[in-house]
Amino acid sequence: MPRTAAPPVPVPSTSRRRTSASVVLRSVLEHGPVARSTIARLTGLSPASVTDYCSRFTELGLIRESETPRRSQGVGRPHVPVDLDDSRFVVGGVHVAVPYTTVTLLDLRGRVVAVRELRHDGADAAAILARAAAGLTALLERSPRLRCLGVGFAAGGWVDRDSGTVVEHPLLGWHEVPVRDVLGARTGLPVHVDGHARALVNAERLFGRARGSRSVLHLFVGNVVDSAFATNDEVHHGPRSQAGAIAHLPVPGGTEPCDCGRTGCLQAELSERTLCRRARRAGVTEGVNPMHVVTAAAAGDPEAVRLLVERAGAVGRAARLLLDVLNPETVVVTEVGILHREDCLLALREGVGDDRAASVVPSSFPDSVLAVAGGSVALDVLYRDPLAASPEAI
C-alpha cells in the first residue's frame, strides 16, 4: 500500500497563542514561585507548551528561575520554580483627577515604584498632558536601570479605549482630547487609555481582592461617580466605551441640583465636591480636600463622622441598585470614607443589605488607588498579550 503523508502539525492561531501565553504568565503572577509542572496542571496546557512559553518569557525578561530548587515530595529531580522578574520592567501610569494628575511607575506586580502628583492650577488639557509626560520622563530618569514597557492613562468621564480619546469630561472641560496620540508623541512609548473605573476593575482582577472572581462590579465615588463591570475576565465597555456611566441615575429623596438641570442625580448627591461643601457648611473644614473631613473625623469631630457615615450608607444603597441589576459575585467600592473608617464600611454594607453585604469590599489599594489606576491600564494589556512586550517574540 502506498504510504500516506503524515498529517500536518496544527499551528496555533495568533489568538490562541496569545490566550495561552496570557494564562501562563497570569499563573506565574498568582502562584509564583511555581514549578512549570504546576502551571501545566493549573492551565490545562501541555508541559511542553508551558516550558516553551516560560522560555520565551525568560528571554524577554518577564520571569526568572528561582534561586532555590524544590523537590517534589522529597524525591526525584528537583523542580526549578519560576517567578516574575520585577527588577527590570515598569509601566508608566497617568491618572487625571479633577484637581491634580498622578504620574507613577508600577512594577509587574502592580506595586508603586515611584509617584508624583501634579496640580492642574487651571491648566488646559494640552498643558496637563504635557506636564504628565514630563513628570513620567523625570521619574524614569531617576531609575535608569528600569525599562518602561508602556504607559497607561485613566480618567473619569467618557473615555473611549479604542480611539485613545477622552470624549467628554465635564468637570475638567475636556472634549475629544486625543490622549493616546498626545502622550505617545511626547513620551515615545506605547500608550493605552481607559476609564478609571474599568482600570481599577483590572487592577482588582490582577492584583487585588477580586482575583478569581467570576464577575466583578467596581463602584468609584470621587469627584466623578462611575462604575465598571467584568465577567469571565472581560470588562464590559459597550459601544464607544460608554458602559458604566451612572452619574445621572436618580437618587430617591435627593436634593442636590445637577448640571444636567435635574435634582438628585447620583454624582451630584455623592461626589466629593458635595461632601466638602456640606463639610464647610457644618464648620468641619474650610477646604476642598475630602481627606480633611476624614482627618477631622479621626480627631473626633461628630459632624465629620456623621457626614462620612451618611455618605457611605447612600453609596451602599446605590450599590444595591447595581447589585439588583447585574448580580456580580464581588463588588469593590472606592470611596474615601470607606477606605479609611470601619464605621463607614459598616454603613456601606448596611445600605447594601445583609443578604449581599459579605460580597462588598473596599478597594485593595487604599493608599495608592489613583496611582494604581493609570498603570493598570498598561499592565492589563501586558498580561493579556505578554509576547507583544517585544516585537521579536511574535
XYZ file of C-alpha atoms in Angstrom:
394
model
C 0.000 0.000 0.000
C 1.308 3.466 -0.751
C 2.458 5.396 2.244
C 0.452 8.492 3.040
C 1.984 11.723 4.180
C 1.803 12.467 7.883
C -0.894 14.982 8.750
C 0.459 18.489 9.256
C 1.051 19.581 12.804
C -1.580 22.194 13.650
C -0.167 25.661 14.253
C -1.926 27.577 16.999
C -3.692 30.708 15.808
C -2.420 34.071 16.948
C -5.452 34.447 19.194
C -4.957 31.026 20.784
C -1.242 31.646 21.260
C -2.000 34.987 22.891
C -4.532 33.394 25.242
C -2.163 30.580 26.200
C 0.677 32.992 26.854
C -1.640 35.095 28.983
C -2.790 32.226 31.224
C 0.793 31.062 31.746
C 2.050 34.492 32.814
C -1.033 35.052 34.983
C -0.307 31.719 36.695
C 3.229 32.863 37.461
C 1.846 36.149 38.820
C -0.711 34.406 41.052
C 1.293 31.394 42.225
C 4.977 32.132 41.764
C 7.495 30.883 42.599
C 5.831 27.951 40.855
C 7.038 24.834 39.052
C 6.332 24.516 35.332
C 4.547 21.227 36.006
C 2.194 23.030 38.374
C 1.500 25.680 35.737
C 0.621 22.911 33.279
C -1.792 21.408 35.791
C -3.377 24.762 36.607
C -3.801 25.870 32.997
C -4.519 22.579 31.240
C -1.697 23.238 28.771
C 0.840 20.574 27.910
C 4.144 20.599 29.824
C 5.950 21.208 26.536
C 3.838 24.294 25.806
C 4.373 25.662 29.293
C 8.123 25.130 29.010
C 8.124 26.927 25.637
C 6.215 29.934 26.952
C 8.374 30.128 30.065
C 11.479 30.087 27.879
C 10.117 32.976 25.851
C 9.202 34.950 28.959
C 12.662 34.346 30.375
C 14.228 35.651 27.174
C 12.019 38.730 27.355
C 12.996 39.304 30.977
C 9.454 38.915 32.321
C 10.210 35.879 34.503
C 13.275 34.223 36.007
C 14.111 30.933 37.630
C 14.061 30.800 41.400
C 17.449 30.513 43.031
C 16.402 27.579 45.235
C 15.248 24.370 43.501
C 12.416 22.439 45.170
C 11.986 18.690 45.409
C 8.596 17.164 44.723
C 7.594 15.378 47.951
C 11.279 14.967 48.714
C 12.068 12.577 45.822
C 13.089 12.769 42.192
C 14.782 15.589 40.358
C 14.337 18.979 41.982
C 11.977 21.419 40.302
C 13.292 24.863 39.483
C 10.354 27.184 40.071
C 9.817 30.309 38.005
C 8.684 33.694 39.261
C 8.094 37.167 37.901
C 11.217 39.214 37.355
C 10.090 42.511 38.820
C 13.573 44.039 38.767
C 13.773 45.096 35.109
C 10.498 46.473 33.807
C 7.914 49.021 34.834
C 4.907 50.625 33.228
C 4.082 54.292 33.436
C 0.749 55.461 34.750
C -1.151 58.711 34.329
C -4.379 59.319 36.215
C -6.129 62.643 35.672
C -8.428 63.654 38.521
C -10.231 66.985 38.771
C -7.670 68.884 40.933
C -4.448 67.090 40.005
C -2.746 64.422 37.896
C -0.958 61.426 39.398
C 2.012 60.061 37.453
C 3.561 56.814 38.576
C 5.747 53.856 37.768
C 4.397 50.398 38.634
C 6.306 47.129 38.618
C 4.922 43.926 37.092
C 3.074 43.115 40.337
C 1.199 46.413 40.266
C 3.258 47.904 43.088
C 4.100 51.583 43.099
C 7.797 52.169 42.395
C 7.625 55.954 42.135
C 4.817 58.505 42.215
C 4.304 62.231 41.809
C 1.247 64.494 41.975
C 0.959 67.452 39.609
C -1.660 70.093 40.415
C -3.637 71.467 37.497
C -3.938 75.076 38.668
C -6.320 75.945 35.847
C -4.270 74.346 33.061
C -5.985 73.121 29.911
C -5.826 69.588 28.508
C -2.730 70.202 26.399
C -0.778 71.619 29.323
C -1.934 68.879 31.713
C -0.818 66.132 29.310
C 2.489 67.904 28.651
C 3.183 68.077 32.391
C 2.233 64.418 32.784
C 4.654 63.357 30.044
C 7.429 65.448 31.575
C 6.646 64.001 35.004
C 6.918 60.444 33.699
C 10.189 61.243 31.966
C 11.580 62.635 35.212
C 10.570 59.513 37.155
C 12.226 57.268 34.577
C 15.402 59.350 34.559
C 15.696 58.744 38.297
C 15.554 54.974 37.702
C 17.857 54.410 34.719
C 18.087 50.651 35.311
C 14.351 50.213 34.644
C 12.840 49.818 31.208
C 9.328 51.151 30.635
C 7.081 48.837 28.615
C 4.374 51.413 28.008
C 2.084 53.978 29.563
C -1.445 53.556 30.879
C -3.811 56.517 31.130
C -7.018 56.624 33.171
C -9.582 59.304 33.907
C -13.219 59.653 34.786
C -15.880 60.796 32.385
C -16.418 59.255 28.951
C -13.150 57.630 27.833
C -13.013 55.700 24.556
C -10.409 52.970 24.824
C -10.314 52.092 21.113
C -9.588 55.605 19.867
C -7.497 56.549 22.903
C -9.652 59.622 23.443
C -11.298 61.365 26.373
C -14.583 62.041 24.624
C -16.148 64.088 27.397
C -15.119 65.036 30.922
C -17.464 67.835 32.017
C -15.703 68.573 35.311
C -12.396 69.123 33.509
C -13.946 70.756 30.461
C -12.318 68.188 28.161
C -13.942 67.305 24.843
C -12.498 64.898 22.252
C -8.963 65.046 23.675
C -6.666 62.602 21.754
C -4.758 61.429 24.813
C -3.069 58.419 23.214
C -1.650 60.462 20.339
C -0.503 63.322 22.553
C 1.178 61.226 25.241
C 2.615 58.824 22.663
C 4.238 61.676 20.754
C 5.681 63.204 23.916
C 6.971 60.007 25.536
C 7.828 57.833 22.524
C 6.142 54.909 24.304
C 3.025 52.826 23.568
C 0.065 54.446 25.326
C -3.132 52.673 26.385
C -6.196 54.613 27.515
C -9.291 53.672 29.537
C -11.767 54.947 32.098
C -10.598 54.788 35.692
C -13.390 52.519 36.973
C -12.531 49.930 34.301
C -8.829 50.391 35.044
C -9.465 49.621 38.700
C -11.522 46.531 37.867
C -8.476 45.247 36.002
C -6.225 46.116 38.942
C -8.502 44.203 41.321
C -8.604 41.173 38.988
C -4.841 41.073 38.577
C -3.532 42.155 41.978
C -6.405 42.644 44.398
C -9.310 41.102 46.263
C -11.291 40.287 43.125
C -8.666 37.870 41.800
C -10.504 34.685 40.876
C -13.999 36.208 40.986
C -16.188 35.236 38.053
C -17.869 38.646 37.954
C -16.843 41.959 39.482
C -18.539 45.329 39.820
C -16.428 48.350 40.703
C -18.090 51.484 42.041
C -15.928 54.615 42.119
C -17.162 57.534 44.209
C -14.903 60.578 43.997
C -15.488 63.901 42.280
C -16.676 61.638 39.474
C -19.079 58.792 40.253
C -18.957 55.888 37.816
C -18.772 52.108 37.629
C -17.385 49.173 35.675
C -18.446 45.551 35.306
C -16.385 42.490 34.351
C -17.443 38.900 33.710
C -15.208 35.945 32.902
C -12.107 38.127 32.830
C -13.602 40.597 30.332
C -14.521 44.165 31.227
C -17.671 45.373 29.507
C -17.047 48.549 27.508
C -20.124 48.898 25.327
C -20.285 50.953 22.103
C -17.508 53.533 22.163
C -16.737 52.614 25.779
C -19.814 54.271 27.286
C -20.643 51.446 29.713
C -20.622 52.291 33.406
C -21.983 55.835 33.149
C -24.147 56.157 36.264
C -23.618 59.824 37.164
C -27.219 60.764 36.376
C -29.035 57.862 37.975
C -31.784 59.382 40.154
C -31.446 59.162 43.933
C -34.820 58.949 45.711
C -35.148 61.954 48.002
C -32.062 63.644 46.548
C -31.858 67.413 46.911
C -28.636 68.417 45.174
C -29.016 70.295 41.857
C -27.117 68.741 38.946
C -25.508 70.450 35.960
C -27.871 68.468 33.731
C -30.763 70.546 35.067
C -32.307 67.890 37.275
C -32.136 67.395 41.031
C -30.865 64.349 42.903
C -28.538 62.751 40.326
C -26.151 60.189 41.821
C -22.962 62.148 41.155
C -24.432 65.415 42.399
C -25.524 63.731 45.639
C -22.391 61.672 46.361
C -19.429 63.482 44.823
C -16.501 64.671 46.906
C -17.400 68.222 45.912
C -20.756 67.788 47.630
C -19.135 66.175 50.692
C -16.693 69.067 51.067
C -19.366 71.686 50.528
C -21.503 70.110 53.258
C -18.427 69.909 55.496
C -17.743 73.620 55.014
C -21.367 74.416 55.768
C -21.126 72.379 59.001
C -17.881 74.100 60.027
C -15.834 70.905 59.745
C -13.294 72.176 57.234
C -12.635 75.189 55.051
C -11.057 73.393 52.119
C -11.996 71.162 49.192
C -9.916 68.107 50.128
C -12.105 65.209 51.324
C -9.200 63.804 53.340
C -9.565 66.831 55.614
C -13.028 65.547 56.511
C -11.546 62.107 57.241
C -8.857 63.737 59.410
C -11.484 65.718 61.308
C -13.499 62.555 61.916
C -10.392 60.767 63.198
C -9.893 63.663 65.637
C -13.402 63.108 66.998
C -15.460 65.748 65.150
C -19.038 64.373 65.313
C -20.215 66.333 62.267
C -17.386 64.904 60.160
C -18.266 61.407 61.336
C -21.932 61.972 60.515
C -21.194 63.256 57.020
C -18.919 60.344 56.196
C -21.193 57.645 57.615
C -24.296 59.056 55.916
C -22.467 59.235 52.614
C -21.230 55.645 52.963
C -24.781 54.462 53.621
C -26.002 56.253 50.489
C -23.192 54.645 48.498
C -24.381 51.277 49.820
C -27.922 51.940 48.615
C -26.597 52.886 45.187
C -24.505 49.727 45.121
C -27.618 47.735 45.990
C -29.382 49.045 42.885
C -26.462 47.922 40.714
C -26.353 44.574 42.505
C -30.018 44.002 41.711
C -29.395 44.680 38.012
C -26.024 42.980 37.467
C -25.789 40.409 40.298
C -21.963 40.317 40.446
C -20.069 37.896 42.626
C -17.899 40.667 44.086
C -18.457 44.407 44.489
C -15.430 46.650 45.051
C -16.047 50.193 46.268
C -13.584 53.062 46.123
C -14.758 55.902 48.380
C -12.684 57.949 50.784
C -14.584 57.213 53.992
C -14.972 53.517 53.286
C -11.241 53.208 52.597
C -10.268 54.674 55.969
C -13.044 54.041 58.504
C -14.644 50.869 59.776
C -17.914 52.644 60.629
C -18.199 53.771 57.011
C -17.619 50.227 55.768
C -20.345 49.015 58.128
C -22.700 51.741 56.858
C -21.925 50.743 53.274
C -22.793 47.109 53.956
C -25.921 48.092 55.855
C -27.020 50.112 52.825
C -26.390 47.114 50.592
C -28.379 44.778 52.846
C -27.485 41.745 54.925
C -28.059 39.240 52.114
C -25.247 40.660 49.964
C -23.120 42.575 52.470
C -20.340 39.973 52.546
C -19.760 40.339 48.795
C -18.956 44.076 49.110
C -15.339 45.032 49.837
C -13.291 48.237 49.797
C -10.584 48.857 47.229
C -7.437 46.763 47.611
C -5.335 49.924 47.150
C -6.439 52.365 49.883
C -3.246 54.415 49.830
C -2.489 54.284 46.111
C -5.762 53.904 44.230
C -5.145 56.695 41.700
C -1.510 55.727 41.220
C -2.531 52.140 40.519
C -5.387 53.079 38.175
C -3.308 54.557 35.359
C -0.585 51.928 35.349
C -3.110 49.093 35.490
C -4.372 50.038 32.038
C -0.929 49.176 30.652
C -0.491 46.112 32.882
C -3.819 44.694 31.706
C -2.555 44.943 28.124
C 0.703 43.229 29.103
C -0.989 40.308 30.856
C -3.457 39.844 28.009
C -0.718 39.682 25.367
C 2.667 39.246 27.067
C 4.526 38.173 23.935
C 3.830 41.597 22.444
C 6.181 43.044 25.044
C 8.843 42.536 22.391
C 8.318 42.584 18.599
C 10.879 39.799 18.209
C 8.809 37.419 20.354
C 5.831 37.096 17.991
